[in-house]
Amino acid sequence: ARQQQDYSRQLLQQDDDNAALAKSNAVFAREIEELKRSTEGLRTDAELLQREGAALRAELIEMQGNISDAQEFTSQALSKLDDQDVAELQVLSELAEKDAEEDAQKQSRQRLDAVASHKVVAMLEESPQIESMSASSLVDGVAESLQRLAEAEASSEAASKAVFEHQLQLGIERRAMLINEQAELEDTKQSLKMLQERLQTAVAHLKVTREQLVERVSSLRSFLHSLGAGRTN
């Protein structure tokens, strides 16, 4: 009985430790979801700004093609405000690869959970067999009964130890899985924070570019208008 209590105490402590790890991982997971929402919003803003910039550049190109007198003016504007191969915007082209990596990590965690669940089921299926071994020994004669009872007690102790060691090993494997999961979550969180910073830089760059393009388009319109007025006069 004392041994059983010791087994239970160790297993309960192990369960508490693993539960604390799982709780910590859940906090990481929530923080990661918040970062994902933030980066997705920044990504949407960046893509919208890219489309607006493309429309403004297209308008400049159209103006450039309509009048030769504005060619030098618009060429300078376009060369300074072209977003192709800009380092700050490289992050947008990397997002698809990041999405694929996150999907792979999720599938890995699901496989580990399935393995742990299978082992627990196997252990539960063995328990009724252990109990039937202890019950069948108490039969046929006092002397024989006592002998079998002693053997059953020894067998029961051995069986209890085997169950304990099996449960303990499952807990050890569970802890290892949780530690690995925590490391992956920490890496994911740091990656998302870096991604968030890069997207913020990209959005800031695109906002400045859009403002400059709007100014250039407005200036060119005024320039073309003045040319038209001069010709009229």
Tab-separated table of C-alpha atoms in Angstrom:
chain	number	residue	atom	x	y	z
A	1	ALA	CA	0.000	0.000	0.000
A	2	ARG	CA	2.830	2.349	0.865
A	3	GLN	CA	4.485	1.561	-2.456
A	4	GLN	CA	1.221	2.267	-4.262
A	5	GLN	CA	0.968	5.633	-2.515
A	6	ASP	CA	4.515	6.474	-3.574
A	7	TYR	CA	3.704	5.493	-7.159
A	8	SER	CA	0.576	7.681	-7.114
A	9	ARG	CA	2.467	10.611	-5.609
A	10	GLN	CA	5.171	10.492	-8.287
A	11	LEU	CA	2.664	10.179	-11.099
A	12	LEU	CA	0.532	13.037	-9.739
A	13	GLN	CA	3.603	15.270	-9.477
A	14	GLN	CA	4.561	14.358	-13.019
A	15	ASP	CA	1.034	15.178	-14.216
A	16	ASP	CA	1.153	18.556	-12.430
A	17	ASP	CA	4.512	19.400	-14.026
A	18	ASN	CA	3.266	18.448	-17.484
A	19	ALA	CA	0.041	20.408	-16.949
A	20	ALA	CA	2.084	23.503	-16.059
A	21	LEU	CA	4.109	23.075	-19.263
A	22	ALA	CA	0.941	22.645	-21.304
A	23	LYS	CA	-0.518	25.807	-19.743
A	24	SER	CA	2.639	27.741	-20.602
A	25	ASN	CA	2.430	26.455	-24.180
A	26	ALA	CA	-1.197	27.574	-24.366
A	27	VAL	CA	-0.118	31.122	-23.416
A	28	PHE	CA	2.508	31.027	-26.176
A	29	ALA	CA	-0.140	29.806	-28.625
A	30	ARG	CA	-2.482	32.719	-27.763
A	31	GLU	CA	0.331	35.233	-28.176
A	32	ILE	CA	1.186	33.670	-31.528
A	33	GLU	CA	-2.427	33.981	-32.687
A	34	GLU	CA	-2.421	37.679	-31.752
A	35	LEU	CA	0.814	38.189	-33.677
A	36	LYS	CA	-0.641	36.342	-36.661
A	37	ARG	CA	-3.666	38.644	-36.685
A	38	SER	CA	-1.421	41.689	-36.436
A	39	THR	CA	0.903	40.570	-39.238
A	40	GLU	CA	-2.045	39.594	-41.436
A	41	GLY	CA	-3.479	43.098	-41.006
A	42	LEU	CA	-0.130	44.649	-41.860
A	43	ARG	CA	0.169	42.355	-44.867
A	44	THR	CA	-3.276	43.454	-46.076
A	45	ASP	CA	-2.324	47.111	-45.639
A	46	ALA	CA	0.932	46.588	-47.528
A	47	GLU	CA	-0.790	44.842	-50.420
A	48	LEU	CA	-3.403	47.610	-50.641
A	49	LEU	CA	-0.667	50.240	-50.673
A	50	GLN	CA	1.148	48.290	-53.388
A	51	ARG	CA	-1.993	48.282	-55.544
A	52	GLU	CA	-2.503	52.008	-54.993
A	53	GLY	CA	1.134	52.669	-55.862
A	54	ALA	CA	0.838	50.559	-59.000
A	55	ALA	CA	-2.242	52.530	-60.082
A	56	LEU	CA	-0.470	55.830	-59.519
A	57	ARG	CA	2.600	54.650	-61.435
A	58	ALA	CA	0.356	53.491	-64.262
A	59	GLU	CA	-1.201	56.961	-64.357
A	60	LEU	CA	2.254	58.538	-64.538
A	61	ILE	CA	3.227	56.184	-67.370
A	62	GLU	CA	0.051	57.068	-69.250
A	63	MET	CA	0.777	60.767	-68.859
A	64	GLN	CA	4.330	60.152	-69.982
A	65	GLY	CA	3.099	58.498	-73.138
A	66	ASN	CA	0.600	61.264	-73.918
A	67	ILE	CA	3.025	64.138	-74.177
A	68	SER	CA	6.696	64.171	-75.002
A	69	ASP	CA	7.329	67.405	-73.122
A	70	ALA	CA	6.671	65.622	-69.797
A	71	GLN	CA	8.952	62.638	-70.524
A	72	GLU	CA	11.966	63.765	-68.522
A	73	PHE	CA	9.785	64.877	-65.608
A	74	THR	CA	7.925	61.560	-65.323
A	75	SER	CA	11.053	59.419	-65.938
A	76	GLN	CA	12.719	60.926	-62.905
A	77	ALA	CA	9.603	60.375	-60.806
A	78	LEU	CA	9.295	56.743	-61.851
A	79	SER	CA	12.963	55.895	-61.331
A	80	LYS	CA	12.909	57.297	-57.821
A	81	LEU	CA	9.628	55.686	-56.827
A	82	ASP	CA	9.872	52.214	-58.376
A	83	ASP	CA	9.153	49.571	-55.699
A	84	GLN	CA	10.626	46.612	-57.594
A	85	ASP	CA	13.568	44.969	-55.796
A	86	VAL	CA	13.161	47.248	-52.762
A	87	ALA	CA	14.652	45.509	-49.684
A	88	GLU	CA	11.888	46.694	-47.360
A	89	LEU	CA	9.279	44.837	-49.417
A	90	GLN	CA	11.073	41.491	-49.679
A	91	VAL	CA	9.074	40.264	-46.684
A	92	LEU	CA	5.875	40.109	-48.735
A	93	SER	CA	7.329	37.517	-51.097
A	94	GLU	CA	8.422	35.315	-48.162
A	95	LEU	CA	5.005	34.992	-46.485
A	96	ALA	CA	3.876	31.998	-48.523
A	97	GLU	CA	6.913	29.997	-47.368
A	98	LYS	CA	6.208	30.949	-43.741
A	99	ASP	CA	2.623	29.686	-44.075
A	100	ALA	CA	3.881	26.317	-45.331
A	101	GLU	CA	6.312	25.983	-42.403
A	102	GLU	CA	3.522	26.646	-39.878
A	103	ASP	CA	1.327	23.957	-41.488
A	104	ALA	CA	4.185	21.443	-41.219
A	105	GLN	CA	4.690	22.236	-37.516
A	106	LYS	CA	0.973	21.758	-36.833
A	107	GLN	CA	0.961	18.350	-38.532
A	108	SER	CA	4.032	17.293	-36.503
A	109	ARG	CA	2.302	18.133	-33.206
A	110	GLN	CA	-0.809	16.214	-34.258
A	111	ARG	CA	1.274	13.092	-34.990
A	112	LEU	CA	2.961	13.273	-31.558
A	113	ASP	CA	-0.432	13.591	-29.807
A	114	ALA	CA	-1.724	10.546	-31.715
A	115	VAL	CA	1.255	8.413	-30.594
A	116	ALA	CA	0.777	9.398	-26.919
A	117	SER	CA	-2.963	8.623	-27.093
A	118	HIS	CA	-2.293	5.178	-28.575
A	119	LYS	CA	0.052	4.262	-25.707
A	120	VAL	CA	-2.497	5.273	-23.061
A	121	VAL	CA	-5.185	3.121	-24.699
A	122	ALA	CA	-2.826	0.140	-24.802
A	123	MET	CA	-2.077	0.507	-21.083
A	124	LEU	CA	-5.782	0.632	-20.190
A	125	GLU	CA	-6.444	-2.526	-22.183
A	126	GLU	CA	-3.836	-4.403	-20.111
A	127	SER	CA	-5.318	-3.434	-16.696
A	128	PRO	CA	-8.269	-5.932	-16.652
A	129	GLN	CA	-5.851	-8.795	-17.350
A	130	ILE	CA	-3.766	-7.852	-14.295
A	131	GLU	CA	-6.847	-7.783	-12.052
A	132	SER	CA	-8.028	-11.216	-13.273
A	133	MET	CA	-4.616	-12.714	-12.440
A	134	SER	CA	-4.960	-11.568	-8.798
A	135	ALA	CA	-8.577	-12.822	-8.471
A	136	SER	CA	-7.977	-16.332	-9.876
A	137	SER	CA	-5.311	-17.215	-7.269
A	138	LEU	CA	-7.709	-17.397	-4.262
A	139	VAL	CA	-9.137	-20.914	-4.829
A	140	ASP	CA	-8.946	-24.597	-3.700
A	141	GLY	CA	-7.689	-25.324	-0.187
A	142	VAL	CA	-6.268	-23.304	2.671
A	143	ALA	CA	-2.614	-24.159	2.194
A	144	GLU	CA	-2.816	-23.903	-1.548
A	145	SER	CA	-4.839	-20.698	-1.153
A	146	LEU	CA	-2.220	-19.105	1.054
A	147	GLN	CA	0.535	-20.074	-1.340
A	148	ARG	CA	-1.339	-18.718	-4.297
A	149	LEU	CA	-2.247	-15.586	-2.362
A	150	ALA	CA	1.416	-14.944	-1.677
A	151	GLU	CA	2.207	-15.521	-5.322
A	152	ALA	CA	-0.662	-13.240	-6.328
A	153	GLU	CA	0.560	-10.497	-4.029
A	154	ALA	CA	4.028	-10.741	-5.512
A	155	SER	CA	2.551	-10.768	-8.997
A	156	SER	CA	0.286	-7.849	-8.149
A	157	GLU	CA	3.245	-5.864	-6.824
A	158	ALA	CA	5.210	-6.633	-9.950
A	159	ALA	CA	2.213	-5.733	-12.104
A	160	SER	CA	1.704	-2.480	-10.195
A	161	LYS	CA	5.349	-1.646	-10.681
A	162	ALA	CA	5.080	-2.424	-14.380
A	163	VAL	CA	2.012	-0.187	-14.720
A	164	PHE	CA	3.746	2.559	-12.752
A	165	GLU	CA	6.883	2.381	-14.901
A	166	HIS	CA	4.762	2.405	-18.041
A	167	GLN	CA	2.772	5.422	-16.824
A	168	LEU	CA	5.982	7.144	-15.787
A	169	GLN	CA	7.501	6.564	-19.224
A	170	LEU	CA	4.381	7.987	-20.875
A	171	GLY	CA	4.711	11.064	-18.686
A	172	ILE	CA	8.386	11.415	-19.592
A	173	GLU	CA	7.541	11.190	-23.285
A	174	ARG	CA	4.707	13.676	-22.824
A	175	ARG	CA	7.067	16.124	-21.112
A	176	ALA	CA	9.637	15.753	-23.886
A	177	MET	CA	6.927	16.453	-26.452
A	178	LEU	CA	5.741	19.529	-24.513
A	179	ILE	CA	9.299	20.856	-24.206
A	180	ASN	CA	9.831	20.419	-27.955
A	181	GLU	CA	6.480	22.062	-28.598
A	182	GLN	CA	7.436	24.986	-26.360
A	183	ALA	CA	10.719	25.448	-28.217
A	184	GLU	CA	8.840	25.473	-31.532
A	185	LEU	CA	6.307	27.967	-30.139
A	186	GLU	CA	9.085	30.245	-28.909
A	187	ASP	CA	10.752	30.113	-32.329
A	188	THR	CA	7.427	30.821	-34.034
A	189	LYS	CA	6.730	33.759	-31.732
A	190	GLN	CA	10.141	35.298	-32.366
A	191	SER	CA	9.783	34.774	-36.118
A	192	LEU	CA	6.371	36.455	-36.086
A	193	LYS	CA	7.711	39.405	-34.091
A	194	MET	CA	10.490	39.843	-36.646
A	195	LEU	CA	7.956	39.498	-39.448
A	196	GLN	CA	5.750	42.099	-37.781
A	197	GLU	CA	8.655	44.557	-37.618
A	198	ARG	CA	9.542	43.957	-41.264
A	199	LEU	CA	5.923	44.434	-42.341
A	200	GLN	CA	5.713	47.646	-40.346
A	201	THR	CA	8.818	48.856	-42.203
A	202	ALA	CA	7.266	47.810	-45.533
A	203	VAL	CA	3.996	49.614	-44.774
A	204	ALA	CA	5.872	52.761	-43.730
A	205	HIS	CA	7.904	52.652	-46.958
A	206	LEU	CA	4.810	52.146	-49.106
A	207	LYS	CA	2.982	55.015	-47.401
A	208	VAL	CA	5.877	57.374	-48.129
A	209	THR	CA	6.029	56.115	-51.727
A	210	ARG	CA	2.280	56.612	-52.187
A	211	GLU	CA	2.458	60.170	-50.836
A	212	GLN	CA	5.323	60.949	-53.204
A	213	LEU	CA	3.475	59.408	-56.141
A	214	VAL	CA	0.338	61.401	-55.338
A	215	GLU	CA	2.453	64.553	-55.234
A	216	ARG	CA	4.150	63.673	-58.552
A	217	VAL	CA	0.832	62.927	-60.262
A	218	SER	CA	-0.616	66.195	-58.982
A	219	SER	CA	2.476	68.124	-60.106
A	220	LEU	CA	2.408	66.503	-63.532
A	221	ARG	CA	-1.273	67.276	-63.942
A	222	SER	CA	-0.527	70.902	-63.108
A	223	PHE	CA	2.400	70.856	-65.519
A	224	LEU	CA	0.278	69.432	-68.330
A	225	HIS	CA	-2.483	71.880	-67.533
A	226	SER	CA	-0.039	74.779	-67.727
A	227	LEU	CA	1.266	73.479	-71.046
A	228	GLY	CA	-2.245	73.324	-72.397
A	229	ALA	CA	-3.020	76.813	-71.150
A	230	GLY	CA	0.192	78.145	-72.665
A	231	ARG	CA	-0.629	76.659	-76.037
A	232	THR	CA	-4.120	78.124	-75.884
A	233	ASN	CA	-2.733	81.551	-75.172
